[in-house]
PDB file of C-alpha atoms in Angstrom:
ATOM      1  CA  UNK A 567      50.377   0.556  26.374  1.00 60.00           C
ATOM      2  CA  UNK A 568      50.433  -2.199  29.189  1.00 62.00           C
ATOM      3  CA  UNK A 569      48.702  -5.158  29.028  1.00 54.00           C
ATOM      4  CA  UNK A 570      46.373  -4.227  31.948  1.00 61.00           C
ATOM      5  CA  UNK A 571      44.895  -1.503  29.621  1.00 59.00           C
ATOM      6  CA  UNK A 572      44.482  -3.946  26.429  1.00 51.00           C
ATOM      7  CA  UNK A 573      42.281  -5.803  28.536  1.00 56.00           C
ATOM      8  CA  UNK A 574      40.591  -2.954  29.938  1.00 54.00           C
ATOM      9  CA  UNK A 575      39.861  -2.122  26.730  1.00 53.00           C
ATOM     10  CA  UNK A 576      39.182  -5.270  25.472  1.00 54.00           C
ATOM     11  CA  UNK A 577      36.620  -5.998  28.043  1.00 55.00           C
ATOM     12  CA  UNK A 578      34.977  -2.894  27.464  1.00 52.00           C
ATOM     13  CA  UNK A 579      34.974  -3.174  23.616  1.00 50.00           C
ATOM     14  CA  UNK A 580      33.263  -6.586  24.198  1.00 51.00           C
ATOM     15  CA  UNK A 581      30.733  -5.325  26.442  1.00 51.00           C
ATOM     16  CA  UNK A 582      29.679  -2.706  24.271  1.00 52.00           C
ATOM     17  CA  UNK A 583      29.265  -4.496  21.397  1.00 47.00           C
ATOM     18  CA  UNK A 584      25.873  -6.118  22.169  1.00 51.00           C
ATOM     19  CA  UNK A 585      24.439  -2.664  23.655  1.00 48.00           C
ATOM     20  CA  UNK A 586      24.913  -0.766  19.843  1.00 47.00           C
ATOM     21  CA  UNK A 587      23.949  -3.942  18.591  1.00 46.00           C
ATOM     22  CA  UNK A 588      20.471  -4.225  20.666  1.00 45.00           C
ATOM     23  CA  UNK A 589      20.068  -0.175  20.305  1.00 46.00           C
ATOM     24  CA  UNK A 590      20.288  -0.705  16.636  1.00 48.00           C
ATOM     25  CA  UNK A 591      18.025  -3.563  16.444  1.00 52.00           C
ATOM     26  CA  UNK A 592      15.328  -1.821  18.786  1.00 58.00           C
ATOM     27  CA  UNK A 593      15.376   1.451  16.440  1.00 75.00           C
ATOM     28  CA  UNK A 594      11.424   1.202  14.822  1.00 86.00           C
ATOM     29  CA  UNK A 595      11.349   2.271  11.772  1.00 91.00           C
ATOM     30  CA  UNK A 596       9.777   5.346  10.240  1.00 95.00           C
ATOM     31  CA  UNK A 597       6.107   4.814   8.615  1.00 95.00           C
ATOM     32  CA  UNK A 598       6.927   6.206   5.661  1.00 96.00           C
ATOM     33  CA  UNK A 599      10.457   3.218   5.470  1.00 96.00           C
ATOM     34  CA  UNK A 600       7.976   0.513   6.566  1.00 97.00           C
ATOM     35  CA  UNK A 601       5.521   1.433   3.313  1.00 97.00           C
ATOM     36  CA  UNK A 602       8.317   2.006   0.753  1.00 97.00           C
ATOM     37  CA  UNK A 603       8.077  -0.733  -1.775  1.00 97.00           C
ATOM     38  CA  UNK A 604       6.261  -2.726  -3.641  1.00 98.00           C
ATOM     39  CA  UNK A 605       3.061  -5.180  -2.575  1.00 98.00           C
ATOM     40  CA  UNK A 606       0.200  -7.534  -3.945  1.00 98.00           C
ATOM     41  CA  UNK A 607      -3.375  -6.987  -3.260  1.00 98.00           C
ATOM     42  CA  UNK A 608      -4.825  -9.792  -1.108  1.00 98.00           C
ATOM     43  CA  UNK A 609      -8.175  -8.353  -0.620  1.00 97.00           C
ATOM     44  CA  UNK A 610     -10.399  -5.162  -1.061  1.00 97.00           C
ATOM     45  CA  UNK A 611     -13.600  -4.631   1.071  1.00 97.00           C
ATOM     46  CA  UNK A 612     -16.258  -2.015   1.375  1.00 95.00           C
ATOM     47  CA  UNK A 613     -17.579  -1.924   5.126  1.00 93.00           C
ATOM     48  CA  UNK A 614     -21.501  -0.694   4.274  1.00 91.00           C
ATOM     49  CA  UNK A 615     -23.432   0.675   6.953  1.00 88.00           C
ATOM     50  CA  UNK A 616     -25.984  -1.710   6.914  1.00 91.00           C
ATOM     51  CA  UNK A 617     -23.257  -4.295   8.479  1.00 90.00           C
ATOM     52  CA  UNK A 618     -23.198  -5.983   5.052  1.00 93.00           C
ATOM     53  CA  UNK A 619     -19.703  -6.253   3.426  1.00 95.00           C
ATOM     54  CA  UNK A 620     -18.715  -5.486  -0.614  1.00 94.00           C
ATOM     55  CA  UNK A 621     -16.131  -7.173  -2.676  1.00 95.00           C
ATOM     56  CA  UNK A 622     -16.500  -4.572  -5.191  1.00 93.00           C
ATOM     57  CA  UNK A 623     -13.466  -6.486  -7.571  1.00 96.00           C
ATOM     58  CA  UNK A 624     -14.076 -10.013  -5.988  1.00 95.00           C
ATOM     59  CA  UNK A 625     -13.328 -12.297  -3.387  1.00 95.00           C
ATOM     60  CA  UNK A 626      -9.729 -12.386  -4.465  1.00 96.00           C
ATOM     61  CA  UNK A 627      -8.596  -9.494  -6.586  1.00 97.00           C
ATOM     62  CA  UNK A 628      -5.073  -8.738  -8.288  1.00 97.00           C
ATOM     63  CA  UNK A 629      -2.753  -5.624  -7.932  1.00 98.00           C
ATOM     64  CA  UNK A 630       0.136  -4.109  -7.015  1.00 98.00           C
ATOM     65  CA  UNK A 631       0.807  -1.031  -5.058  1.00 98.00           C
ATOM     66  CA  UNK A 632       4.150   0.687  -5.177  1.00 98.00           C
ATOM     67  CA  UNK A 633       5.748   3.202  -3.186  1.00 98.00           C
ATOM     68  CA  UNK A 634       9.163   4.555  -3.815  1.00 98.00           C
ATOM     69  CA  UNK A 635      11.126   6.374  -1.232  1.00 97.00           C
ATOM     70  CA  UNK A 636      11.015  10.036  -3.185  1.00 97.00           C
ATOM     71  CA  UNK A 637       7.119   9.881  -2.896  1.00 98.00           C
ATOM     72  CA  UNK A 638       6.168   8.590  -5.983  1.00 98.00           C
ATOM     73  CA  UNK A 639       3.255   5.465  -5.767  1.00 98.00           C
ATOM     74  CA  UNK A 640       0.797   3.605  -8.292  1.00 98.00           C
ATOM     75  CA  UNK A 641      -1.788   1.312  -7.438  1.00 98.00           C
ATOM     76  CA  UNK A 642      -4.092  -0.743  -9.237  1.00 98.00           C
ATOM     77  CA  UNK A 643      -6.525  -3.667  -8.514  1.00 98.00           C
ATOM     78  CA  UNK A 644      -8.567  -5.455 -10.950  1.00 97.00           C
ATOM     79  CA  UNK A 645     -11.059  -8.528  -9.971  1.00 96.00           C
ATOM     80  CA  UNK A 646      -9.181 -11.378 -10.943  1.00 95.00           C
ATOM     81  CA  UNK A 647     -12.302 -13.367 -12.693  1.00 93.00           C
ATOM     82  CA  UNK A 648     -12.678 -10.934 -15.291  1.00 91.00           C
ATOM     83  CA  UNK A 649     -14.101 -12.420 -18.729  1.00 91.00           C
ATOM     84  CA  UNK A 650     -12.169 -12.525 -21.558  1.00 92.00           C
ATOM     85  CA  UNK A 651     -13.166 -10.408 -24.714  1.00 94.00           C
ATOM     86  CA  UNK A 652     -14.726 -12.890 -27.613  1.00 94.00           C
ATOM     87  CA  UNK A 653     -11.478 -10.880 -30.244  1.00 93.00           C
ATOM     88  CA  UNK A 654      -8.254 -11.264 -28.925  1.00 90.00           C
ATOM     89  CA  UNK A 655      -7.406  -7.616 -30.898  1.00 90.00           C
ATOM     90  CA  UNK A 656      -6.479  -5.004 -28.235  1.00 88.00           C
ATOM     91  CA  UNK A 657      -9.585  -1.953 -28.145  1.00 88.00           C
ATOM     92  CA  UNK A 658     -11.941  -3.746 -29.904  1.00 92.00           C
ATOM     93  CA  UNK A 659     -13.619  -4.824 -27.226  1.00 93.00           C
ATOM     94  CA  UNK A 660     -17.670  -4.878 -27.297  1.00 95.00           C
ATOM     95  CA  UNK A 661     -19.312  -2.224 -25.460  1.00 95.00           C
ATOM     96  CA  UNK A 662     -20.429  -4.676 -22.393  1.00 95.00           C
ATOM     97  CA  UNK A 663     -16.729  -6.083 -22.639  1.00 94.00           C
ATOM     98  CA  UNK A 664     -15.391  -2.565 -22.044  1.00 94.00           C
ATOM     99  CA  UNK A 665     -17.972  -2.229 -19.120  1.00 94.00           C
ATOM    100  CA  UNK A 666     -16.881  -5.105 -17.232  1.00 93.00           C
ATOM    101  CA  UNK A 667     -13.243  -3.859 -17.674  1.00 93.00           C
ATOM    102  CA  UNK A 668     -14.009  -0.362 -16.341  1.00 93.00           C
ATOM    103  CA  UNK A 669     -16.246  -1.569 -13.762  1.00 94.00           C
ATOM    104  CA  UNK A 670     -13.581  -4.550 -12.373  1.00 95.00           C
ATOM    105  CA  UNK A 671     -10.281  -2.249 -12.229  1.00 97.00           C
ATOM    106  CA  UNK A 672      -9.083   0.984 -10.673  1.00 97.00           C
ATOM    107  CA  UNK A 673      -5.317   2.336 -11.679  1.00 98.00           C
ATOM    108  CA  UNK A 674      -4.509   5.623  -9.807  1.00 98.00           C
ATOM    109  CA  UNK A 675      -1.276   7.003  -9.771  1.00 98.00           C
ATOM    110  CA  UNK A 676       0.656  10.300  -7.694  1.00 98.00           C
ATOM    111  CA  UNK A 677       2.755  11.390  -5.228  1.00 98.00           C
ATOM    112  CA  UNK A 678       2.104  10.896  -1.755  1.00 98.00           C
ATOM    113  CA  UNK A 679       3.025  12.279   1.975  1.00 98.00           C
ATOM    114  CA  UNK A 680       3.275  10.211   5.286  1.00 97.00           C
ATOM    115  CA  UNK A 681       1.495  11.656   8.617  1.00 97.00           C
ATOM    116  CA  UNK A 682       3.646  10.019  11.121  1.00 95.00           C
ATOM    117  CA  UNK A 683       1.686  11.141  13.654  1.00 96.00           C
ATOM    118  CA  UNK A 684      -1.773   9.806  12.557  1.00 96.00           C
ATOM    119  CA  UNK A 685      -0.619   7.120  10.240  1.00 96.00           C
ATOM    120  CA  UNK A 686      -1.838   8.028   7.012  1.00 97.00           C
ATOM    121  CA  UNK A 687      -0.617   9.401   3.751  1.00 98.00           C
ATOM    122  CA  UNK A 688      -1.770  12.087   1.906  1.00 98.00           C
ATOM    123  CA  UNK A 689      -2.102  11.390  -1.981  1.00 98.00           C
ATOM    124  CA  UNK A 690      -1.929  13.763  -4.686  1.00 98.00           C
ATOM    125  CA  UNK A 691      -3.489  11.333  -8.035  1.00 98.00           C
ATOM    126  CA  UNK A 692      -2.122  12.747 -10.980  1.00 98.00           C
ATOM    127  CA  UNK A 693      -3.990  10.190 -13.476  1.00 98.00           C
ATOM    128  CA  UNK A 694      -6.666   7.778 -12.927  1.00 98.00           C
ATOM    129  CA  UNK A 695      -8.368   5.429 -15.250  1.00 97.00           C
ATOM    130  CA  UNK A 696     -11.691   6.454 -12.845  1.00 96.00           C
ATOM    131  CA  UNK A 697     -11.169  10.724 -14.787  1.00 97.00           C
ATOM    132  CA  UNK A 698     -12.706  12.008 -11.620  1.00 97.00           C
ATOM    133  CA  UNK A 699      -9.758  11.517  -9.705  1.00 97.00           C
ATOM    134  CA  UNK A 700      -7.162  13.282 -11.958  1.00 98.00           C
ATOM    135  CA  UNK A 701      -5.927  16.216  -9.768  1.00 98.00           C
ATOM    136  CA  UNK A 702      -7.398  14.859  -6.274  1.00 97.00           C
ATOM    137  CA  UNK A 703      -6.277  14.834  -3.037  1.00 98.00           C
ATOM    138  CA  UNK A 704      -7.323  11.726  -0.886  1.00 97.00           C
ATOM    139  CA  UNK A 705      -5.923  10.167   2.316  1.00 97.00           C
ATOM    140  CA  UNK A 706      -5.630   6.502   3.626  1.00 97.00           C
ATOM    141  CA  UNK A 707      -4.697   5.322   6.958  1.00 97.00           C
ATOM    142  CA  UNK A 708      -1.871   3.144   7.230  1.00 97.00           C
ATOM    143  CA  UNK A 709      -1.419   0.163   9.990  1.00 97.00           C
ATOM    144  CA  UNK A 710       1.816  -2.372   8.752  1.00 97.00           C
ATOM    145  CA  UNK A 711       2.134  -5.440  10.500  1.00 96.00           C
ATOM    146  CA  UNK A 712       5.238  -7.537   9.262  1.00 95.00           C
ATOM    147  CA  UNK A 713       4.538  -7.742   6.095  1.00 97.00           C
ATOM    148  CA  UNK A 714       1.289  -6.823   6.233  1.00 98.00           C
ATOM    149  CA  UNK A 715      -0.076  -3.565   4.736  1.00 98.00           C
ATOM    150  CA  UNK A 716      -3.460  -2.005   5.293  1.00 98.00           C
ATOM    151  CA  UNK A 717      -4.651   1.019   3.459  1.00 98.00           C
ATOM    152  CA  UNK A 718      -8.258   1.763   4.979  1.00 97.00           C
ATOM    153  CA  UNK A 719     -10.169   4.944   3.207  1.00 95.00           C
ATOM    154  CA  UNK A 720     -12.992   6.718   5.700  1.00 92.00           C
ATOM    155  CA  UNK A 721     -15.490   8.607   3.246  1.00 87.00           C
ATOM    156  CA  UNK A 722     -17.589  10.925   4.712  1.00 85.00           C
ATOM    157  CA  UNK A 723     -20.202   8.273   4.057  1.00 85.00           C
ATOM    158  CA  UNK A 724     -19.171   6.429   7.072  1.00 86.00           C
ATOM    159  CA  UNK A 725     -18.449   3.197   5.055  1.00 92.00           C
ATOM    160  CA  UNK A 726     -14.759   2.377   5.385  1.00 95.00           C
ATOM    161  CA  UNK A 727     -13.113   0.741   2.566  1.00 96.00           C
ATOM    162  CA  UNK A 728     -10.001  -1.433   3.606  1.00 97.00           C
ATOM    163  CA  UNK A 729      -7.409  -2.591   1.278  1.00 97.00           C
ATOM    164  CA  UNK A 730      -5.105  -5.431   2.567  1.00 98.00           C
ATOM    165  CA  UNK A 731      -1.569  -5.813   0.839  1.00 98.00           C
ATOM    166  CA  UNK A 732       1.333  -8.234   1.605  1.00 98.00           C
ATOM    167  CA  UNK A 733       4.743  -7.769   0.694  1.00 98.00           C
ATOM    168  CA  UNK A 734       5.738  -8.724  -2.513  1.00 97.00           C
ATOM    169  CA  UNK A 735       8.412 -11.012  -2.559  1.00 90.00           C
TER     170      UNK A 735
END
């Protein structure tokens, strides 16, 4: 080999570095890479069709939402200024205690699909601390912006319910 053609080659090499590297950098991920992993609930709101707005577990609730990349999720979300119970002994709990705590959390868990195409995922809830849910099939649009995940739910009732994420860190 010459020296002419180690340049040649050279010069190519070094031009096409920064084209694989901007192709590779360009490549948008999948929905379904983008939502894998786990995030904190920043806020959960009811959109009622009298304009009015519902903070059904507060104005700044806790949970977590997982998603693993084999299509396994859980998600829960609890308001965050729940009461304490008067005995500190787990289940014994007085009957408007126990209310409070049903009323302020929701833990579902499943597996779940991604619709690339409509950005949404279909979940299948194999146990839910609301019993109704046990065996149902729901679906929640997805819209990620850095690390920014919506989940909005569109009942039949018209009144969207939109639950804002962020990454966890």
């Amino acid at each position: 080999m010459n020296l002419r053609s180690v340049i040649g080659m050279s010069i190519t090499t070094a031009l096409g570095l920064p084209l694989l590297a901007a192709s590779t950098v360009g490549q948008q991920q999948s929905l379904k890479e983008q939502l894998v992993g786990t995030w904190t609930a920043v806020s959960w709101e009811q959109n009622k069709s009298d304009g009015s707005k519902l903070q059904l577990y507060g104005a700044n609730p806790a949970g977590i939402a997982f998603f693993d990349a084999g299509g396994r999720y859980i998600i829960t979300v609890m308001r965050s200024d729940r009461a304490g119970y008067a005995s500190n002994a787990l289940r014994q709990g007085t009957a408007e205690e126990n209310k409070a705590t049903a009323d302020g959390t929701i833990t579902y868990f499943g597996t779940y699909s991604v619709g690339e195409a409509d950005r949404s995922i279909a979940i299948h809830i194999e146990g839910s601390s609301f019993p109704n849910w046990n065996g149902a099939d729901q679906k929640r649009f997805v819209a990620i912006t850095g690390d920014q995940l919506t989940l909005t739910v569109r009942p039949p009732s018209g009144e969207n319910i939109d639950v804002v994420w962020k990454r966890a860190k």
